[in-house]
Short mmCIF file of N, CA, C and O in Angstrom, two decimals:
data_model
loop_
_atom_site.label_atom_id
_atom_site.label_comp_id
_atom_site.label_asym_id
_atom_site.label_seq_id
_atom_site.Cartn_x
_atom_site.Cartn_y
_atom_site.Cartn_z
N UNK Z 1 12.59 6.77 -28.76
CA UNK Z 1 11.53 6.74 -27.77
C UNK Z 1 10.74 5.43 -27.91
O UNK Z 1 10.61 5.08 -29.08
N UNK Z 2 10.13 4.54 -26.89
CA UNK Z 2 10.00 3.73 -26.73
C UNK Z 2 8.32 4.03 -26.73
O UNK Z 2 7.94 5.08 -26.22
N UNK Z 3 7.18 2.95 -27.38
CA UNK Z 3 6.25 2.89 -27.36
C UNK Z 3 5.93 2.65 -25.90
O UNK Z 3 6.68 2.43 -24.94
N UNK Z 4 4.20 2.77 -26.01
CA UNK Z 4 4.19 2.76 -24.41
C UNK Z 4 3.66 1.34 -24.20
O UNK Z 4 3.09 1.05 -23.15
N UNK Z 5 3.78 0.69 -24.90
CA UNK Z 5 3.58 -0.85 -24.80
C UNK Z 5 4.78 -1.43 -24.07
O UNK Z 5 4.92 -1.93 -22.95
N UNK Z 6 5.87 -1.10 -25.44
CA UNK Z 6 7.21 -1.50 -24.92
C UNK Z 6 7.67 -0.95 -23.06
O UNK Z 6 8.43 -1.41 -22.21
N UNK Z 7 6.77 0.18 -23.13
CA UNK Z 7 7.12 0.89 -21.42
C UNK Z 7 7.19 -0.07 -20.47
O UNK Z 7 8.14 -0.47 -19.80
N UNK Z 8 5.61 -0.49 -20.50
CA UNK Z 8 5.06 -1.69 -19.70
C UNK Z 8 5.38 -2.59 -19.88
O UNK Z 8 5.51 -3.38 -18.94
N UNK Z 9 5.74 -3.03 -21.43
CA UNK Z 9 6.16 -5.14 -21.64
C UNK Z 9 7.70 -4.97 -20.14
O UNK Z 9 7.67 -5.58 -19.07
N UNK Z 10 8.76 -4.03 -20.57
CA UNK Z 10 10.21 -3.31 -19.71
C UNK Z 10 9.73 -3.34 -18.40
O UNK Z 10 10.51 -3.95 -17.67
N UNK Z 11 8.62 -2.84 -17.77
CA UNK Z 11 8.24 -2.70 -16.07
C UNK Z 11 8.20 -3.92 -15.48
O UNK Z 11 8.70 -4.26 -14.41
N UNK Z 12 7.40 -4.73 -16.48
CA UNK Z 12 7.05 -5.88 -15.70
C UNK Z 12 8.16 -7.04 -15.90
O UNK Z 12 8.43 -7.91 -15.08
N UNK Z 13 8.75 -6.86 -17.23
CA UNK Z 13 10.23 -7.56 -17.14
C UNK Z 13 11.06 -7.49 -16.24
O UNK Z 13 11.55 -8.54 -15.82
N UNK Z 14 11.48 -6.14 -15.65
CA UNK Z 14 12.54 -6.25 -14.67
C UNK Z 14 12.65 -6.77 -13.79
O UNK Z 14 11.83 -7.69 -13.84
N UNK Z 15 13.35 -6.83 -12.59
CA UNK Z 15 13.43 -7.82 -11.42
C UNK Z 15 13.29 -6.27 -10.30
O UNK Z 15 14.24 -5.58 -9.95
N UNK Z 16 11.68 -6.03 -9.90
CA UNK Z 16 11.33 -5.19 -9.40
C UNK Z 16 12.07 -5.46 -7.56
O UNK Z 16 12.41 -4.47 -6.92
N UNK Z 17 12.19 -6.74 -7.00
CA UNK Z 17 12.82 -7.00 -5.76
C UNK Z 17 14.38 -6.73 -5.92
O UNK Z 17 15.09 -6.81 -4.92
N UNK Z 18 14.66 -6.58 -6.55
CA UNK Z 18 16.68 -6.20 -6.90
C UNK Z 18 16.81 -5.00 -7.33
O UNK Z 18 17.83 -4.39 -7.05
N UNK Z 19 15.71 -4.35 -8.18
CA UNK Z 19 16.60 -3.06 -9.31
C UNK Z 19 15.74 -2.13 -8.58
O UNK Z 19 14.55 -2.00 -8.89
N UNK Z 20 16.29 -1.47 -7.61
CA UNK Z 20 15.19 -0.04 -7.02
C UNK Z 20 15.45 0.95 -7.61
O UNK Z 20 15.15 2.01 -7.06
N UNK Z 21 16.02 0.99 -8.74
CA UNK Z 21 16.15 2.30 -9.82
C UNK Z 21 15.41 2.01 -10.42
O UNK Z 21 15.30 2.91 -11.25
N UNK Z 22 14.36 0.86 -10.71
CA UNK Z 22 13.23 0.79 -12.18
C UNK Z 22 12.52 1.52 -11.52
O UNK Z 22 11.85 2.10 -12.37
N UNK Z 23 12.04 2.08 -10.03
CA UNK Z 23 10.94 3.26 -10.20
C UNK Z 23 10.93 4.00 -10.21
O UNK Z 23 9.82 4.50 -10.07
N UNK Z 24 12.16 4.96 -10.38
CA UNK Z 24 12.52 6.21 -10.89
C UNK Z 24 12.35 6.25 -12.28
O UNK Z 24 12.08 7.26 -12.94
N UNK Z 25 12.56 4.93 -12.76
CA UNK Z 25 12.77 4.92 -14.55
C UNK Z 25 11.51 4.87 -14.49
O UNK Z 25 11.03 6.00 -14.44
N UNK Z 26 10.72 4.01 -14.49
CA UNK Z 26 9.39 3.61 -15.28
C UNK Z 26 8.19 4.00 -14.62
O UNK Z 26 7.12 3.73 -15.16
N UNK Z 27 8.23 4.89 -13.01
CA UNK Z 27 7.18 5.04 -12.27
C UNK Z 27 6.90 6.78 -12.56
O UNK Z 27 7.99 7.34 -12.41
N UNK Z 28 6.16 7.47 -12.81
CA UNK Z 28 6.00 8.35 -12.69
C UNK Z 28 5.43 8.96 -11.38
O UNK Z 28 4.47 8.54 -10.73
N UNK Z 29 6.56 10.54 -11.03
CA UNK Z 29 6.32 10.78 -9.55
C UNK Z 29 5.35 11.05 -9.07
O UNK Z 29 5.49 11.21 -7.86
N UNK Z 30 3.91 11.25 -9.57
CA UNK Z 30 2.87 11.42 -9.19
C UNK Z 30 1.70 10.15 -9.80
O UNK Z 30 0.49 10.29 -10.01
N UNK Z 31 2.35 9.21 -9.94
CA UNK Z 31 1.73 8.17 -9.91
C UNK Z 31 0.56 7.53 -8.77
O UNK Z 31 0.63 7.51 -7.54
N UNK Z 32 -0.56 7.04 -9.70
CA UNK Z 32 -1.54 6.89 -8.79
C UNK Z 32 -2.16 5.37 -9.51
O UNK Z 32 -2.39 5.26 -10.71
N UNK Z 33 -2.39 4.12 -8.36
CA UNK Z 33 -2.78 3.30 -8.59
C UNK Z 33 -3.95 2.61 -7.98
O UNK Z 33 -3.91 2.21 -6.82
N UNK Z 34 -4.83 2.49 -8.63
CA UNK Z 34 -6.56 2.07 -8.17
C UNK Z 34 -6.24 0.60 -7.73
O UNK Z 34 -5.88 0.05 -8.77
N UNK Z 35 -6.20 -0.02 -7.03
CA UNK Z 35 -6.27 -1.45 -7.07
C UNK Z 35 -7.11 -2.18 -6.20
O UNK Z 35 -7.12 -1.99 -4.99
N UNK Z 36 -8.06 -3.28 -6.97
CA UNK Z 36 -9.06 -3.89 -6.46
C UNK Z 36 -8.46 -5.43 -6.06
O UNK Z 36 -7.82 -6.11 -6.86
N UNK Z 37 -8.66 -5.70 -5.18
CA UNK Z 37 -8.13 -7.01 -5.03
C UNK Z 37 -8.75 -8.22 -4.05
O UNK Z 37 -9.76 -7.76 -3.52
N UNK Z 38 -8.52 -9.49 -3.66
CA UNK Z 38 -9.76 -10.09 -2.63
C UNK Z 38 -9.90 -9.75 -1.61
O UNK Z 38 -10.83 -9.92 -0.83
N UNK Z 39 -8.52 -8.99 -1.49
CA UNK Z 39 -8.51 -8.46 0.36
C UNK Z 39 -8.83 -6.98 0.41
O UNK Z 39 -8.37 -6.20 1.25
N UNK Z 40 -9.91 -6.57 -0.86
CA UNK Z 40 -10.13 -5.01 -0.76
C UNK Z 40 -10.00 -4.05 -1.78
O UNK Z 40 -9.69 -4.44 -2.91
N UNK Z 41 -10.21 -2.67 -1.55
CA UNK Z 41 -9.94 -1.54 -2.63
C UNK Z 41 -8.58 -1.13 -1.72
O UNK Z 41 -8.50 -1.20 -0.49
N UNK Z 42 -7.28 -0.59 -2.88
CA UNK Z 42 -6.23 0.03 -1.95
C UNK Z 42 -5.63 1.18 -2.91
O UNK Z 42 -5.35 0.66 -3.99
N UNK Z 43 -5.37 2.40 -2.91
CA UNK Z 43 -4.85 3.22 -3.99
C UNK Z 43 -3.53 3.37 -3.25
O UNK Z 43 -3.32 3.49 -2.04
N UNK Z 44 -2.65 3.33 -4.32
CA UNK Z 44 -1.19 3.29 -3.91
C UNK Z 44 -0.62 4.60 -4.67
O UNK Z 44 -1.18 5.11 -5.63
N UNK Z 45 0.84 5.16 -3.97
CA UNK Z 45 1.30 6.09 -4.91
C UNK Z 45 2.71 5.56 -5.01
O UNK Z 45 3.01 4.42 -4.67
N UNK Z 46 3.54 6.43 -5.47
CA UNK Z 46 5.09 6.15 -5.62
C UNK Z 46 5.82 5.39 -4.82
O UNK Z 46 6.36 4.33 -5.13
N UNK Z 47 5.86 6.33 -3.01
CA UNK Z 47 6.55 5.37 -2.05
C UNK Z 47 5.51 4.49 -1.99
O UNK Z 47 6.07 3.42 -1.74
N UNK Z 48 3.84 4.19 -2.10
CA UNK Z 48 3.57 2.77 -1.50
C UNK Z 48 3.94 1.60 -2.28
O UNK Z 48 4.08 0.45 -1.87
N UNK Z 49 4.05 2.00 -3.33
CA UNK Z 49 4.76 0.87 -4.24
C UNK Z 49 5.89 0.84 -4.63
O UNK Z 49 5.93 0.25 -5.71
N UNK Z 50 6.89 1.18 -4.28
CA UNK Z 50 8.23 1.41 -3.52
C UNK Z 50 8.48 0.23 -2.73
O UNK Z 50 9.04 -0.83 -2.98
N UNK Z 51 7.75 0.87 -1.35
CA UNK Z 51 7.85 0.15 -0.46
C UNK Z 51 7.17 -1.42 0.06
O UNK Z 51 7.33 -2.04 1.12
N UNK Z 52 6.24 -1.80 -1.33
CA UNK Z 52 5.47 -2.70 -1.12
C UNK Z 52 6.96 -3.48 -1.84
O UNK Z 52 7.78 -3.96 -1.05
N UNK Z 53 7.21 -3.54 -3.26
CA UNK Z 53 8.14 -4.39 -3.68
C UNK Z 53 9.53 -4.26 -2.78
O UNK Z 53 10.47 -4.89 -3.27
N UNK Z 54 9.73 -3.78 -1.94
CA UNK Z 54 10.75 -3.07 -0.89
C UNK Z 54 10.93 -4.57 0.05
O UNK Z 54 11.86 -5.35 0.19
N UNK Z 55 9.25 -4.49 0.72
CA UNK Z 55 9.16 -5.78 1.88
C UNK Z 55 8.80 -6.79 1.05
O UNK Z 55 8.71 -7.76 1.82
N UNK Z 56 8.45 -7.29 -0.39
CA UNK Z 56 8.40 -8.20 -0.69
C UNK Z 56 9.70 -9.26 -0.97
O UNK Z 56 9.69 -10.47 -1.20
N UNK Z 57 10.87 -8.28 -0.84
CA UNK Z 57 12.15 -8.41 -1.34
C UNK Z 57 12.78 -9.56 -0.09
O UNK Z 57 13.64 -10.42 -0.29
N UNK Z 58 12.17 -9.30 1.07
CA UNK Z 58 12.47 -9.54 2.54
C UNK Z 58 11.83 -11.02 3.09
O UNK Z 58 11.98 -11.68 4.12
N UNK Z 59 11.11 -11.19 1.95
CA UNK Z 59 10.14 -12.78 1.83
C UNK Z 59 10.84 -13.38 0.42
O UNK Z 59 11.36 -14.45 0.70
N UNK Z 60 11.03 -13.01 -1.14
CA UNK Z 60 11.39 -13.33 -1.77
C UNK Z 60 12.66 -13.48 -2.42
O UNK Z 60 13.29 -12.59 -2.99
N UNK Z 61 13.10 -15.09 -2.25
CA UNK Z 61 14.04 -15.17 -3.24
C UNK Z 61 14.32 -14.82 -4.68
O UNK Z 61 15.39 -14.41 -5.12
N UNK Z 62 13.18 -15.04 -5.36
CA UNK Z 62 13.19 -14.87 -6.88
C UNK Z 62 11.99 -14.22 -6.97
O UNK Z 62 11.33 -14.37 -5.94
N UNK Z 63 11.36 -13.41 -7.97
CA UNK Z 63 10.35 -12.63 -8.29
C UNK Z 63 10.43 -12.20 -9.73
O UNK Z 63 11.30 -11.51 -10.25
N UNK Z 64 9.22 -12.80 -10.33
CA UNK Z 64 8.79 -12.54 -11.95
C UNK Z 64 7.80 -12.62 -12.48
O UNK Z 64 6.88 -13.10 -11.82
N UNK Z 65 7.59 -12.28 -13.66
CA UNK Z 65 6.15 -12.05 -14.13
C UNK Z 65 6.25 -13.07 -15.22
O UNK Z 65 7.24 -13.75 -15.51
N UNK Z 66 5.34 -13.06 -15.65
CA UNK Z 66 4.63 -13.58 -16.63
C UNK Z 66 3.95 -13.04 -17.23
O UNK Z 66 2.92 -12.81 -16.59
N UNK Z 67 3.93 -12.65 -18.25
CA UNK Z 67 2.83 -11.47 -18.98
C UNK Z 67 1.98 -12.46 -20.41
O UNK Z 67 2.50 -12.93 -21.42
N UNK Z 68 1.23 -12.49 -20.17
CA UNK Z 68 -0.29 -13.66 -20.71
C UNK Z 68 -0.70 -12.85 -22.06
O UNK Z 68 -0.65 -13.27 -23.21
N UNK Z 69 -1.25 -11.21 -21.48
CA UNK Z 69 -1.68 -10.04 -22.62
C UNK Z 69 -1.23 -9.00 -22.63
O UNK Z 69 -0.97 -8.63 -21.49
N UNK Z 70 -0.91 -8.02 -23.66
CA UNK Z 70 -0.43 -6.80 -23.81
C UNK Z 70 -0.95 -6.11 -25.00
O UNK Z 70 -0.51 -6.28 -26.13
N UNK Z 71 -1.96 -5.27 -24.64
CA UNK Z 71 -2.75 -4.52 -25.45
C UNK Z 71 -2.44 -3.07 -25.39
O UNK Z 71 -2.29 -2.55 -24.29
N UNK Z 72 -2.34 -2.45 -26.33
CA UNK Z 72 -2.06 -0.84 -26.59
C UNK Z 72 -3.02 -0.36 -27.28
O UNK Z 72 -3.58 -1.13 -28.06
N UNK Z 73 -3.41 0.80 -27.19
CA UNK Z 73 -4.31 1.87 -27.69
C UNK Z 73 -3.98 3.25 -27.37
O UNK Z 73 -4.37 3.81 -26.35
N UNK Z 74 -3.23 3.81 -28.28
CA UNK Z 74 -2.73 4.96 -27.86
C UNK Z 74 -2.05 5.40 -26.69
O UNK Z 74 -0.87 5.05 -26.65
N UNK Z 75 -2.32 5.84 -26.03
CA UNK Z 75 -1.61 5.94 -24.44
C UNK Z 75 -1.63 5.11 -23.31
O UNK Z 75 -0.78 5.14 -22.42
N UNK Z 76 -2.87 4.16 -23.36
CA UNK Z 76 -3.03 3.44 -22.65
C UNK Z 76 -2.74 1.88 -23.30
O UNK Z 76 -2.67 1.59 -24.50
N UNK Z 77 -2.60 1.01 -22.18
CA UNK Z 77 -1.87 -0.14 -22.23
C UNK Z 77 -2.94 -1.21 -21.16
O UNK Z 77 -3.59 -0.73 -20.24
N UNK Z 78 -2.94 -2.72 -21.51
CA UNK Z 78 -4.03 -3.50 -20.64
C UNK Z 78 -2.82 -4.40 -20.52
O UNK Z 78 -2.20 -4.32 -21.58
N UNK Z 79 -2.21 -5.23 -19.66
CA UNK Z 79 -1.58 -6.45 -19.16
C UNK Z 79 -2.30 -6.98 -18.41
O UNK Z 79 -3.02 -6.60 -17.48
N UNK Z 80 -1.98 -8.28 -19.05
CA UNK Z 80 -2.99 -9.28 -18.17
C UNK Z 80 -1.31 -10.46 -17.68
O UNK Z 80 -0.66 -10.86 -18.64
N UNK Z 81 -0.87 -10.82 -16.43
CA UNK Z 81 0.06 -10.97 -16.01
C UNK Z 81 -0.21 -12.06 -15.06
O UNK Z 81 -1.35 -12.52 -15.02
N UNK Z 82 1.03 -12.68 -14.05
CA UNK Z 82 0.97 -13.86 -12.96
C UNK Z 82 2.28 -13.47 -12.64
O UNK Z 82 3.24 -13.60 -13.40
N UNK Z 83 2.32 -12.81 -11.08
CA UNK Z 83 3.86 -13.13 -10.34
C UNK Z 83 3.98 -14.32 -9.83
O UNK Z 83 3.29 -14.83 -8.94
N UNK Z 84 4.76 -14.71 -10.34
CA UNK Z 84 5.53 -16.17 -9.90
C UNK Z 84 6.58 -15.57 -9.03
O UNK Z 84 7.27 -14.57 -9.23
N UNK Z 85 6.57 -16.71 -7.65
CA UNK Z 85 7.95 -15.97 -6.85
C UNK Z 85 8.63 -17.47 -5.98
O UNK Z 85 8.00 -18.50 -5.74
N UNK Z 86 10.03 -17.19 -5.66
CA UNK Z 86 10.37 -18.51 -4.68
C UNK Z 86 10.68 -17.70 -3.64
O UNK Z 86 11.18 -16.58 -3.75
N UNK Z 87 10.37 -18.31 -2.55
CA UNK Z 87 10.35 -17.93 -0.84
C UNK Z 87 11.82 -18.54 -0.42
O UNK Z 87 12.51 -19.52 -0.73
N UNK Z 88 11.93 -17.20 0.59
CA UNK Z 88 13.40 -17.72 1.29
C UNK Z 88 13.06 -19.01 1.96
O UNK Z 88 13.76 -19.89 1.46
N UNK Z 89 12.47 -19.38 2.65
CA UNK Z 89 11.97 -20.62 2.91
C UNK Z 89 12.01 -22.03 2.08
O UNK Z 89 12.19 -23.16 2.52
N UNK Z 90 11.80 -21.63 0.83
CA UNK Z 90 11.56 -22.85 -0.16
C UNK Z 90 11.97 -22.36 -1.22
O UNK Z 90 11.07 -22.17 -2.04
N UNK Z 91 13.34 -21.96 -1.65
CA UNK Z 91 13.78 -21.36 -2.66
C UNK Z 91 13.89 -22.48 -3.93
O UNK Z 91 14.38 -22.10 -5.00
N UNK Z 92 13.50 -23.62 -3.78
CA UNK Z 92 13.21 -24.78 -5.01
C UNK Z 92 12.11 -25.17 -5.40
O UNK Z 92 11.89 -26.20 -6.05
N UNK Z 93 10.80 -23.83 -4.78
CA UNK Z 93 10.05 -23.97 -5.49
C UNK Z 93 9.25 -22.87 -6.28
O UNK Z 93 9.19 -21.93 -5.48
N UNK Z 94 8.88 -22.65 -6.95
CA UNK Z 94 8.13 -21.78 -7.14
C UNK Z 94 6.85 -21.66 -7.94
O UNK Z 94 6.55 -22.20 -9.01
N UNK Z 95 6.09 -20.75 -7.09
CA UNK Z 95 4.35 -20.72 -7.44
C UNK Z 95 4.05 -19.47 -7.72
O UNK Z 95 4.76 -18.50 -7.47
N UNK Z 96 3.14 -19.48 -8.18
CA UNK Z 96 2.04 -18.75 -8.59
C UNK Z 96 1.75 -17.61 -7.66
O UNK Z 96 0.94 -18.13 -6.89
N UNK Z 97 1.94 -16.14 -7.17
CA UNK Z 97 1.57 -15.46 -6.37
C UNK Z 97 0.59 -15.14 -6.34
O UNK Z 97 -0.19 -15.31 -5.40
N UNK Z 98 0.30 -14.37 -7.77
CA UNK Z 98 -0.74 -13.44 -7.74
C UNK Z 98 -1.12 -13.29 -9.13
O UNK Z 98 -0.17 -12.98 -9.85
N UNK Z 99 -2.29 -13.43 -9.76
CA UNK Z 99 -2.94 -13.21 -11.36
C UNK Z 99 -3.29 -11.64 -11.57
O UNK Z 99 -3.80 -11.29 -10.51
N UNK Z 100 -3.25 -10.86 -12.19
CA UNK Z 100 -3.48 -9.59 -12.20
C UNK Z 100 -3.74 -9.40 -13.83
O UNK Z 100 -3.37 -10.20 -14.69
N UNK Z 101 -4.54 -8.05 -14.10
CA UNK Z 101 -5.11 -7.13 -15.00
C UNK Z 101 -4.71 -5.70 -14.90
O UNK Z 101 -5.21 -5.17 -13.91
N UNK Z 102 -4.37 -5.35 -15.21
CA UNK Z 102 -4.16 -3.81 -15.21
C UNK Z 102 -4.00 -2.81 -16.51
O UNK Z 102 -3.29 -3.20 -17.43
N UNK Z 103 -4.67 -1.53 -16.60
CA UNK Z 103 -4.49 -0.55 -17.48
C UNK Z 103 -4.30 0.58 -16.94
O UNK Z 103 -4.80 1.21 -16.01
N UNK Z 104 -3.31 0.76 -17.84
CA UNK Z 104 -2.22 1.97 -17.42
C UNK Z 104 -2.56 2.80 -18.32
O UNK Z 104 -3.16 2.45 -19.33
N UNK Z 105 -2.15 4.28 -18.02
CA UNK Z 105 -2.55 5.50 -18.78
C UNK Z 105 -0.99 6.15 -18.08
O UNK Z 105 -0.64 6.42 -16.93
N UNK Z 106 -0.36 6.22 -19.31
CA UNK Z 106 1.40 6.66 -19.63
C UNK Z 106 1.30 8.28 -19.48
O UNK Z 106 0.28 8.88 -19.82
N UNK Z 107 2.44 8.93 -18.94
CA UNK Z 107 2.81 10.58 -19.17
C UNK Z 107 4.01 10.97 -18.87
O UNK Z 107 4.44 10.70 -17.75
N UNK Z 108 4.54 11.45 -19.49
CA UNK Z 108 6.11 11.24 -20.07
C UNK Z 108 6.70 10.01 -20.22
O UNK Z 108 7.44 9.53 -19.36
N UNK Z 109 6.43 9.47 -21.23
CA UNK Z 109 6.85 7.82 -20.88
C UNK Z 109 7.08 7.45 -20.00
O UNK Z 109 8.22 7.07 -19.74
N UNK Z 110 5.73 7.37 -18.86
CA UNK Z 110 6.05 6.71 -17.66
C UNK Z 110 4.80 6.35 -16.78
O UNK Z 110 3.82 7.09 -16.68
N UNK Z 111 4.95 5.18 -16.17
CA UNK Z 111 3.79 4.76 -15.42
C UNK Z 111 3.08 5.73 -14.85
O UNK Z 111 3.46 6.24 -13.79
N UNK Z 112 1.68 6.20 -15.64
CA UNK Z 112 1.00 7.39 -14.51
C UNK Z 112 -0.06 6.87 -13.69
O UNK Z 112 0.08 6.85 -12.47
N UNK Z 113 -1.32 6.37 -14.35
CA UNK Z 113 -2.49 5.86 -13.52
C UNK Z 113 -2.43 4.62 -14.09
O UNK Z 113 -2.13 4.24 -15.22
N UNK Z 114 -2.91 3.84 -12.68
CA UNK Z 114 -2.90 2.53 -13.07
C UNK Z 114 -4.51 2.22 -12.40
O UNK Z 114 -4.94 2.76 -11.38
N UNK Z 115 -5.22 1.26 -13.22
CA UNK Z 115 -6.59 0.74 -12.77
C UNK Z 115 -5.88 -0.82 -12.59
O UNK Z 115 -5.12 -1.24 -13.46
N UNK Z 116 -6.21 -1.60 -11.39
CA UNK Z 116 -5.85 -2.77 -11.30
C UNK Z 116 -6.84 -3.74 -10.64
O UNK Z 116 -7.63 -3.24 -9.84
N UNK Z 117 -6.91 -4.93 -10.83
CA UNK Z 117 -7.74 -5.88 -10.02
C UNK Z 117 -6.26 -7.19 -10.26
O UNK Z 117 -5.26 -7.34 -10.96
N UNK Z 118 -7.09 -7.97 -9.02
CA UNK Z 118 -6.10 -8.91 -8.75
C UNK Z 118 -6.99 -10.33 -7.68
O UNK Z 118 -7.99 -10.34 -6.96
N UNK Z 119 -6.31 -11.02 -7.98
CA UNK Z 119 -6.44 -12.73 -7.06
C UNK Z 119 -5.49 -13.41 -6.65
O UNK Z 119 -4.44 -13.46 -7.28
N UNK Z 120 -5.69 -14.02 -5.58
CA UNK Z 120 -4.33 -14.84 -5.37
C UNK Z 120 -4.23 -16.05 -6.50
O UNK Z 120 -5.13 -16.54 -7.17
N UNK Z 121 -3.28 -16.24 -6.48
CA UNK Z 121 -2.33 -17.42 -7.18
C UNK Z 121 -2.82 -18.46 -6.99
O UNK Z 121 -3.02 -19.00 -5.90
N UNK Z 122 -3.20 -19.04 -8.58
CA UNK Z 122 -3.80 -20.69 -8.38
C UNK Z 122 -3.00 -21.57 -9.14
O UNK Z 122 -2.64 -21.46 -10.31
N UNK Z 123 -2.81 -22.32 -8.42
CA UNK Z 123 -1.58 -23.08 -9.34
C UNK Z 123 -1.91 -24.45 -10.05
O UNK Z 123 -1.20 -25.31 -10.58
N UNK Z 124 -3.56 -24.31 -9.83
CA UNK Z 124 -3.86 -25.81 -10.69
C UNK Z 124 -3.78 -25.66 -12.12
O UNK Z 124 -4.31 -24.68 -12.64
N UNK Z 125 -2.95 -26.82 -13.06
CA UNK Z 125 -3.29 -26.72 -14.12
C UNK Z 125 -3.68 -26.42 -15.18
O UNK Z 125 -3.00 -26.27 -16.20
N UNK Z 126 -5.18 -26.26 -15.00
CA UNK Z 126 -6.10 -25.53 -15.72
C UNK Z 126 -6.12 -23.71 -15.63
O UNK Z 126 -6.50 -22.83 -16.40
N UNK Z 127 -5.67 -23.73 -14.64
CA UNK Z 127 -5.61 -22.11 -14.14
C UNK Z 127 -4.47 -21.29 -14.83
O UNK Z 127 -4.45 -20.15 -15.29
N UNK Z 128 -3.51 -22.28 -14.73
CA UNK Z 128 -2.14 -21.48 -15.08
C UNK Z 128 -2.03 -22.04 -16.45
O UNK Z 128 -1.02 -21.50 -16.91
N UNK Z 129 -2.73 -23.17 -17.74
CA UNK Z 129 -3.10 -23.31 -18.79
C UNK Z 129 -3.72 -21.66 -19.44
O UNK Z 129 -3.29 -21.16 -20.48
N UNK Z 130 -4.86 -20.98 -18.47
CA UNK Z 130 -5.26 -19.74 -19.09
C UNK Z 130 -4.88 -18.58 -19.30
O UNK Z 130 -5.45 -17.59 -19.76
N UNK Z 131 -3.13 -18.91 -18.65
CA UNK Z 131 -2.79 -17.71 -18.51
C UNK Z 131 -1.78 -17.87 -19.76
O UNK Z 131 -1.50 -16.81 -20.32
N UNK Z 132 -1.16 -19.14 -20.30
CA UNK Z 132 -0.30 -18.66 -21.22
C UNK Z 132 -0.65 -18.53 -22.82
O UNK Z 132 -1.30 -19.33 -23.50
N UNK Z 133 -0.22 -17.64 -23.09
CA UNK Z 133 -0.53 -16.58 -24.40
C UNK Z 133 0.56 -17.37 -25.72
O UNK Z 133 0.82 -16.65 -26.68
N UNK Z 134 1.15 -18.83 -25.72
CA UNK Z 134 1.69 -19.15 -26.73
C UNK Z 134 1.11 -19.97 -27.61
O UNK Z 134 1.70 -20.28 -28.64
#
């Protein structure tokens, strides 16, 4: 059995635009996600986040994370992360999507509640300097 660190480091590793079996694996079916972001409050469940990495698939060539922090405390888990993605459009380049935070609270080894905030993607220098964790 896999810590629930390791759950989350595995979620955000995969290639969520290609593998539509990671949310059967790693999403739990009554999953519920708080997310604060610049364009708003939005709570998502199973199919909306399904279907969000679904149509992102339909804009993106490549899609990945970057994971900056990974904190555990018993059941719950904090990632601090950056999707990087290349556009069918400009598949030789790729930027910065989106910076994100999130803590997760695991049940059956599996994504249950998620608290999230988020910003768009800054790709100056200094910005993407704070995000790496080496």
């Amino acid at each position: 059995m896999n810590s629930a660190k390791e759950i989350v480091r595995s979620f955000y590793e995969t290639d969520l635009i290609h593998d539509v079996e990671a949310f059967s694996k790693y999403l739990h079916p009554e999953i519920i996600l708080y997310w604060n972001s610049s364009f708003g409050f939005n709570k998502k469940d199973f199919n909306d986040i399904k279907t969000m990495f679904s149509e992102m698939a339909l804009s993106f060539e490549t899609f990945r994370c970057e994971i900056s922090h990974l904190i555990a405390e018993g059941n719950s888990v904090t990632i601090r992360y950056t999707y990087f993605a290349k556009t069918i459009e400009n598949p030789e380049k790729e930027d910065a999507i989106a910076h994100f935070i999130t803590i997760w609270e695991l049940k059956d080894d599996k994504l249950y509640k998620g608290y999230q905030i988020s910003q768009q993607g800054d790709n100056t220098p200094e910005s993407m300097m704070s995000f790496i964790s080496k």
